Coordinates of C-alpha atoms in Angstrom, one line a residue:
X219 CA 26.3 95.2 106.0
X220 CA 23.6 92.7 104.8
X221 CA 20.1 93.5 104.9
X222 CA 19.4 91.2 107.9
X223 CA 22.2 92.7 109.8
X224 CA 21.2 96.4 109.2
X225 CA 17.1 94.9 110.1
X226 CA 18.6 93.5 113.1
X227 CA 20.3 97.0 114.4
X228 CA 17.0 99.0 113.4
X229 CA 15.9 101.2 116.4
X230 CA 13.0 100.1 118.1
X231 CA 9.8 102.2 119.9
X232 CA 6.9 101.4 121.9
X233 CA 5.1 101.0 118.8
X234 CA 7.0 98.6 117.6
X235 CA 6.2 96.8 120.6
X236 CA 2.5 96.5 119.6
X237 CA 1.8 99.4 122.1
X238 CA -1.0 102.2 120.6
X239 CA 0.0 105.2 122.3
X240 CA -2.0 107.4 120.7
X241 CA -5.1 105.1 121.6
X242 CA -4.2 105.4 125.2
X243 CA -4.3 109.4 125.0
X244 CA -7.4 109.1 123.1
X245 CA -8.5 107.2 125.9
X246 CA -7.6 109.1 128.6
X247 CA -9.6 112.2 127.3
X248 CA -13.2 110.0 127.2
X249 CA -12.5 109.1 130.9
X250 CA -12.0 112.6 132.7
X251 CA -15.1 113.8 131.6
X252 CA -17.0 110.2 132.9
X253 CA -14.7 110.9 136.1
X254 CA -16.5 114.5 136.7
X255 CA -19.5 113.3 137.0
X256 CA -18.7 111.2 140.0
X257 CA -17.0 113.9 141.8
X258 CA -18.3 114.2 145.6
X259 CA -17.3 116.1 148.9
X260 CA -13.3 114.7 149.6
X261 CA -11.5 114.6 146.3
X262 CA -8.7 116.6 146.1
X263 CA -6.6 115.4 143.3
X264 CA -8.4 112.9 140.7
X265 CA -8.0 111.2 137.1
X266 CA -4.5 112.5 135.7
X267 CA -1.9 112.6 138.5
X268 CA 0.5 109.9 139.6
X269 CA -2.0 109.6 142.7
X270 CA -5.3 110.6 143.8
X271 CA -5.7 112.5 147.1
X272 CA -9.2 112.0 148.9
X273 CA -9.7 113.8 152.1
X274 CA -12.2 111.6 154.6
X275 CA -15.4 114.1 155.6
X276 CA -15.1 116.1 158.1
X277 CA -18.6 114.7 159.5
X278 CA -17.0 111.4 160.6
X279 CA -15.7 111.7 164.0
X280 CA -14.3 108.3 164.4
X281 CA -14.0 106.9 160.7
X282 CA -12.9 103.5 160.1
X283 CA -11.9 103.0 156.5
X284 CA -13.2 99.7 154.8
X285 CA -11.8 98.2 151.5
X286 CA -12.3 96.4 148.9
X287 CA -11.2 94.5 146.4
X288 CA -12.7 92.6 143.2
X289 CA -13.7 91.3 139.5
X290 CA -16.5 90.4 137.4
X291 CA -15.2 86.9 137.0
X292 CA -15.9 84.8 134.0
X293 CA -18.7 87.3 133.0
X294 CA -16.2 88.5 131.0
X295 CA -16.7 85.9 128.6
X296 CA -20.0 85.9 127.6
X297 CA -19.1 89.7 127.0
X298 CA -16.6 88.9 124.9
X299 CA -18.8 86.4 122.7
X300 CA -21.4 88.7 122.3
X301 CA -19.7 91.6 121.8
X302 CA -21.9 93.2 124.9
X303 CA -19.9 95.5 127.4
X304 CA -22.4 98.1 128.6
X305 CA -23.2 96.2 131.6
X306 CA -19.8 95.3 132.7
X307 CA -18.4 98.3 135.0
X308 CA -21.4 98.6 136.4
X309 CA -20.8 94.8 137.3
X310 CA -17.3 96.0 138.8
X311 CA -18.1 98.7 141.2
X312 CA -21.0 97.0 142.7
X313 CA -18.7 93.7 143.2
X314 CA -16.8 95.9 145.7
X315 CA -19.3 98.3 147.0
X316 CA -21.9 96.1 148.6
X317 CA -19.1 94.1 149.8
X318 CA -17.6 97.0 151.9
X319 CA -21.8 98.3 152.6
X320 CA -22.7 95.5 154.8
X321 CA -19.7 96.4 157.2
X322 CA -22.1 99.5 157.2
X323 CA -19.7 102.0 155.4
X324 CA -20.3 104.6 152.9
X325 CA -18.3 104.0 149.7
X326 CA -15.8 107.1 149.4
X327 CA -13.7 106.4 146.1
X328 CA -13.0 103.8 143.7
X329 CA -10.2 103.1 141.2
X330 CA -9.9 100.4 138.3
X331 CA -7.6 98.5 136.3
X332 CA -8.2 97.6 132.6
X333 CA -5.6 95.3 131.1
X334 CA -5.8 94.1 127.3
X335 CA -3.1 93.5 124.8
X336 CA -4.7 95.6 122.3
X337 CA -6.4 98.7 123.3
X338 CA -9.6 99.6 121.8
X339 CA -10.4 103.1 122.9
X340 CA -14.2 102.5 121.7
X341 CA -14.7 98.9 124.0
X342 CA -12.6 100.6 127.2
X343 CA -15.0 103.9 126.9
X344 CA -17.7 101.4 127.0
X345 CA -16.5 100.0 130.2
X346 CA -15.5 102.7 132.2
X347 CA -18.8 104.5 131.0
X348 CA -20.2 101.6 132.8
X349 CA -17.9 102.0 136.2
X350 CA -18.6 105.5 135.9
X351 CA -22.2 104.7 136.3
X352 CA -21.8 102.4 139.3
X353 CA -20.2 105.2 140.7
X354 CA -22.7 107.5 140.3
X355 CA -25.4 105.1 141.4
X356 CA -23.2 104.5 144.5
X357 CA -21.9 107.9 145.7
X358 CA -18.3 107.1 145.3
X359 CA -16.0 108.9 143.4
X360 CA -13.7 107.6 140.5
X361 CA -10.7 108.6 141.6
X362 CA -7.9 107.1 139.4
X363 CA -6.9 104.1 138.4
X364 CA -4.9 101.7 135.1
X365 CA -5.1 100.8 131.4
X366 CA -2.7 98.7 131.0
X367 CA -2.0 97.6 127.2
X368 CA 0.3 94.4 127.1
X369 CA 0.6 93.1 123.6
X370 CA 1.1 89.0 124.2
X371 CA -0.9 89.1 127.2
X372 CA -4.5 88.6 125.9
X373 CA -5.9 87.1 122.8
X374 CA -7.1 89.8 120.3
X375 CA -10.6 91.3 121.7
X376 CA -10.2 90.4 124.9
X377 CA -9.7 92.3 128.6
X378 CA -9.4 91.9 132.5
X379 CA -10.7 94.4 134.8
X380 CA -10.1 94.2 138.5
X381 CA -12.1 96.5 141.4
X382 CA -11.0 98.9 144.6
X383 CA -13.0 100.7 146.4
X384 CA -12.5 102.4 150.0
X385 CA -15.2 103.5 152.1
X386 CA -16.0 104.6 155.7
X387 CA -17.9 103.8 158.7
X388 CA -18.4 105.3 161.8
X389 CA -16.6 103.1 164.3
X390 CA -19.4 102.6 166.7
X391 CA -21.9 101.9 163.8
X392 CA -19.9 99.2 162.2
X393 CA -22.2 96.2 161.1
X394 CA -20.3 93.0 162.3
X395 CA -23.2 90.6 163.3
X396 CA -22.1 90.2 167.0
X397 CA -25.5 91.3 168.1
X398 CA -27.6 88.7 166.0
X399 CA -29.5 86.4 168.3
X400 CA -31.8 83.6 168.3
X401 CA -36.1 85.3 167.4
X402 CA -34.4 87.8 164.9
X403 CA -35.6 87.4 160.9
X404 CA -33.9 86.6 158.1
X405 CA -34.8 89.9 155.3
X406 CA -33.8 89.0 151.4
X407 CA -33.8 91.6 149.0
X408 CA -33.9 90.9 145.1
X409 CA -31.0 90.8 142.9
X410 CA -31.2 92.1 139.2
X411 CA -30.4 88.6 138.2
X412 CA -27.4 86.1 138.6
X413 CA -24.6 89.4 139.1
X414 CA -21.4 88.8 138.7
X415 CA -21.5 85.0 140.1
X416 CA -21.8 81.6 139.2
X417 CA -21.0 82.2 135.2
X418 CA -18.3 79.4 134.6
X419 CA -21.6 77.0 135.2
X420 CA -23.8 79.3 133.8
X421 CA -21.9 79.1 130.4
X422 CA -21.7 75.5 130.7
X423 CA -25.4 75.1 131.0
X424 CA -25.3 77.7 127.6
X425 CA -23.0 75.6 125.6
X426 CA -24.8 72.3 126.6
X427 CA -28.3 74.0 125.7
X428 CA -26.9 75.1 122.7
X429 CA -29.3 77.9 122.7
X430 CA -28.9 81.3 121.0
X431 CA -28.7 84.2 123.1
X432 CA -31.8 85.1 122.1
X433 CA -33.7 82.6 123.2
X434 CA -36.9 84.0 124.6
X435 CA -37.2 83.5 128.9
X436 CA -40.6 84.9 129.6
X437 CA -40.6 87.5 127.5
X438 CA -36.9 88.9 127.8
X439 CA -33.8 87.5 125.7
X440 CA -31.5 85.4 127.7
X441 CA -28.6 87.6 126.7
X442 CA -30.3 90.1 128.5
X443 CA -31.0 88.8 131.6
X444 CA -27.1 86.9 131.9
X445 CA -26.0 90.7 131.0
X446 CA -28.0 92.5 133.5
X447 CA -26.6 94.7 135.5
X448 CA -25.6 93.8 139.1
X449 CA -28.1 95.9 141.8
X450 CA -26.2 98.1 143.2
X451 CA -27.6 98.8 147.0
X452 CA -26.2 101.4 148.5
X453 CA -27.9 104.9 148.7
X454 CA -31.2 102.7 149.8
X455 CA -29.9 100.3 152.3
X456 CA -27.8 103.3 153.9
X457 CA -30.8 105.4 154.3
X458 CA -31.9 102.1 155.7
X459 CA -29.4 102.2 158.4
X460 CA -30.4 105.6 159.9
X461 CA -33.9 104.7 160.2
X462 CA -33.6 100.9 162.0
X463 CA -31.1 98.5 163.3
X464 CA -29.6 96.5 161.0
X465 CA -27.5 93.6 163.0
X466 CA -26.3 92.1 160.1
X467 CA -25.7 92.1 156.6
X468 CA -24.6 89.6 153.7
X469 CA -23.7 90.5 150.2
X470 CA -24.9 87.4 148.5
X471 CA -22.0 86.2 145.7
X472 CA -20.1 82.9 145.3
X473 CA -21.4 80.3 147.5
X474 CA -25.2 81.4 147.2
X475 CA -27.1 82.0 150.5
X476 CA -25.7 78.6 152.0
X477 CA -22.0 79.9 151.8
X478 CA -22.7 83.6 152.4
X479 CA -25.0 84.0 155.7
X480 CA -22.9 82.1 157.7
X481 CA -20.0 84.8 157.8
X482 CA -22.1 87.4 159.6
X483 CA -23.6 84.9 162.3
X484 CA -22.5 84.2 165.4
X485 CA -21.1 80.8 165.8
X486 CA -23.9 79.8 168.0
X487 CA -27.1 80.4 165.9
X488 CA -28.3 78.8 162.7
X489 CA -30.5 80.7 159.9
X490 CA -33.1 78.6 158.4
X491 CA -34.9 79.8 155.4
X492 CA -37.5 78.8 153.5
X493 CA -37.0 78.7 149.8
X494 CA -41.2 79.3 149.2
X495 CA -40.6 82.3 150.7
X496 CA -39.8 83.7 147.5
X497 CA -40.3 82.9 143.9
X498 CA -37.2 82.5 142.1
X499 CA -36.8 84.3 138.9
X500 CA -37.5 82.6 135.5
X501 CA -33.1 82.9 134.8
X502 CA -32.7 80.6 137.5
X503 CA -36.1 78.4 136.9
X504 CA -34.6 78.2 132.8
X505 CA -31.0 77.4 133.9
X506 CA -32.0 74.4 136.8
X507 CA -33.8 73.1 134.0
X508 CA -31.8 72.9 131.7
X509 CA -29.0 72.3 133.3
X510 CA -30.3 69.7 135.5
X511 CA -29.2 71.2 138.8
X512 CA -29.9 70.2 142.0
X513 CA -31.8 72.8 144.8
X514 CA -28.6 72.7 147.0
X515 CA -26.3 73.0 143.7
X516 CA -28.8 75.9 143.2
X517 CA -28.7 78.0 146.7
X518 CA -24.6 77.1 146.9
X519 CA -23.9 78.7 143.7
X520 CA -26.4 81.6 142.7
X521 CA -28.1 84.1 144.5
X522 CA -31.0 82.8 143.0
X523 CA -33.1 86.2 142.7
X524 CA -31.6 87.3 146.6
X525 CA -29.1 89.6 146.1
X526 CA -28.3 90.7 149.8
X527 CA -29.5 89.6 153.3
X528 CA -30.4 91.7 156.3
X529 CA -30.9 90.1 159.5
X530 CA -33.0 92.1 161.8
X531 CA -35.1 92.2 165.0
X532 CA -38.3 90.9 164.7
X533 CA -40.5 93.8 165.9
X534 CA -38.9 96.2 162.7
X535 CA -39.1 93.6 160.3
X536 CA -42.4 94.7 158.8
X537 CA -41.7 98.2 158.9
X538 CA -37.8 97.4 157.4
X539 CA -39.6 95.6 153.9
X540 CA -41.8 98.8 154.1
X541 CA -39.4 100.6 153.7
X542 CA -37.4 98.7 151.3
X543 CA -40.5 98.8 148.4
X544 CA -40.6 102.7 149.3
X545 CA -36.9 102.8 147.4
X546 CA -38.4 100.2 144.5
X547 CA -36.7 97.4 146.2
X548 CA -38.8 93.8 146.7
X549 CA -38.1 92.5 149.9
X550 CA -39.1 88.8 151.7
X551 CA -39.1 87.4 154.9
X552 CA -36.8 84.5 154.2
X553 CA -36.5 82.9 157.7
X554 CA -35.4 83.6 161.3
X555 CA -32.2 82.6 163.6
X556 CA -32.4 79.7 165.9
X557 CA -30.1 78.5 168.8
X558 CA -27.6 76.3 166.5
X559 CA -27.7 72.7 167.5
X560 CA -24.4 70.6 167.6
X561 CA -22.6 69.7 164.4
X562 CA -25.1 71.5 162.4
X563 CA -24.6 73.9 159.2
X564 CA -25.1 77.8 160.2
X565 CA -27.3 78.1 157.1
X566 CA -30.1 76.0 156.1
X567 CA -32.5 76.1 153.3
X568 CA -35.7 73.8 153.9

């Protein structure tokens, strides 16, 4: 038998494949002890198992679960470029958490899933120290979730992370907007920066700039504000919502304020905000200029330093931003709803 022949009948393993299982064990023993710390009242069965069991609190005496789902987008690639990852779980969780806090609910558990072709056990730990983080800062458990290591998937260096998260509400405090009328205010509340939105022109405006990512922005490095951590804002804003009446809520992401209000308004009223209401941070300022974008470019595509929206009566909105710099969090009166004239957009920024 020739040499070829006897190559050709060699036995194959998982290693041969490309796949590190060793790296994947090594792996899993960083996580569980990242996992612990976000342990809470209704996990039964965590990290390890083919499934996690969560039991919903007993406290909850009509609980209406609310999902889900998301990424960090093409974040991903400036984390790639400059080797930065610490930021990026963080970036995950809160993706799904606010989204599932301004139906009003309480963020339960959450599970991941890291794909790469190549695992490094040193860049994942990274990651998931970050998810376990947004966890913690959110008071949802990490449950479970995937590392998936596909050799031939991904160029070398590179991963995708995806986002779950389940929560609950009681069903006769869910936040749906149907109460929002015309005399109620329009509350913003700062972002940390641009989040987890917006980053296929921000890294356009990057390239054209051809700036390093040092490049000093009042004081900080622009790699650090790009990379900043999304605001997480759930332990505050649920506090919030025992204290006042919240009629509505928006989790500002893709599509800015223009895109974003609208979902939680009723179909007859119209939000009109005022964009000298609040000075926009010097990220935003640094990437109109340079990249020569236009103010409705601007409030369609970034937050532009509001990171979520509450809508509220009138007579509690002083009291509401009261509150809101009690928990460290800036807060603006951006507007109010109006009666929505005919063939008008729901969201308007003058």
């Amino acid at each position: 038998m020739t040499d070829s022949a006897n190559s050709a009948n060699k036995s194959l393993s998982y290693r041969d494949a490309g796949v590190d299982i060793d790296a994947g064990d090594a792996l899993v023993d960083r996580i569980k002890p990242l996992a612990k710390k976000t342990m809470r009242e209704g996990v039964l069965a965590g990290i390890g198992g083919f499934g996690a069991l969560f039991e919903i609190p007993k406290r909850y005496k009509e609980p209406v679960l609310v999902s889900g789902t998301d990424g960090v987008g093409t974040k991903l690639k400036l984390a790639f470029e400059w080797n930065q990852h610490e930021t990026i779980g963080q970036d995950l969780v809160a993706m799904s958490v606010n989204d599932i806090l301004v139906q009003g609910a309480e963020p339960l558990f959450f599970l991941d899933y890291f794909a790469c072709g190549k695992l490094s056990v040193d860049t994942a730990t990274t990651v998931i120290a970050g998810i376990a983080k947004g966890c913690e800062l959110s008071g949802c458990a990490l449950i479970g979730g995937e590392t998936a290591e596909m050799p031939g998937m991904y160029p070398p260096g590179e991963y995708d992370l995806a986002g779950f998260a389940v929560g609950a509400v009681e069903k006769s405090k869910i936040i749906n907007g149907s109460s929002i009328k015309p005399g109620d205010v329009v509350i913003g509340i700062a972002s940390s920066g641009a989040h987890s939105n917006g980053y296929s022109l921000i890294r356009k405006i990057i390239e054209r700039a051809g700036v390093s990512p040092n490049e000093d922005i009042d004081g900080r490095s622009l790699r650090e504000l790009v990379m900043a951590p999304t605001q997480i804002y759930v332990k505050p804003l649920l506090k919030l919502m025992t204290q006042f009446q919240i009629k509505g809520l928006a989790h500002i992401t893709g599509g800015g304020l223009v895109d974003n209000v609208p979902r939680i308004l009723p179909e007859n009223t119209q939000a009109i905000l005022h964009r000298d209401s609040w000075k926009m941070p010097a990220l935003f300022r640094w990437l109109q200029m340079k990249g020569g974008v236009i103010d409705a470019e601007m409030v369609r595509v970034f937050n532009c330093g509001i990171g979520m929206v509450l809508i509220v009566a009138q007579a509690e909105a002083d009291s509401i931003i009261a509150a809101l710099k009690q928990e460290a969090l800036d807060a603006w009166v951006l507007g109010g709803v109006v009666e929505r004239p005919a063939n008008t957009p729901q969201t308007i920024v003058v």
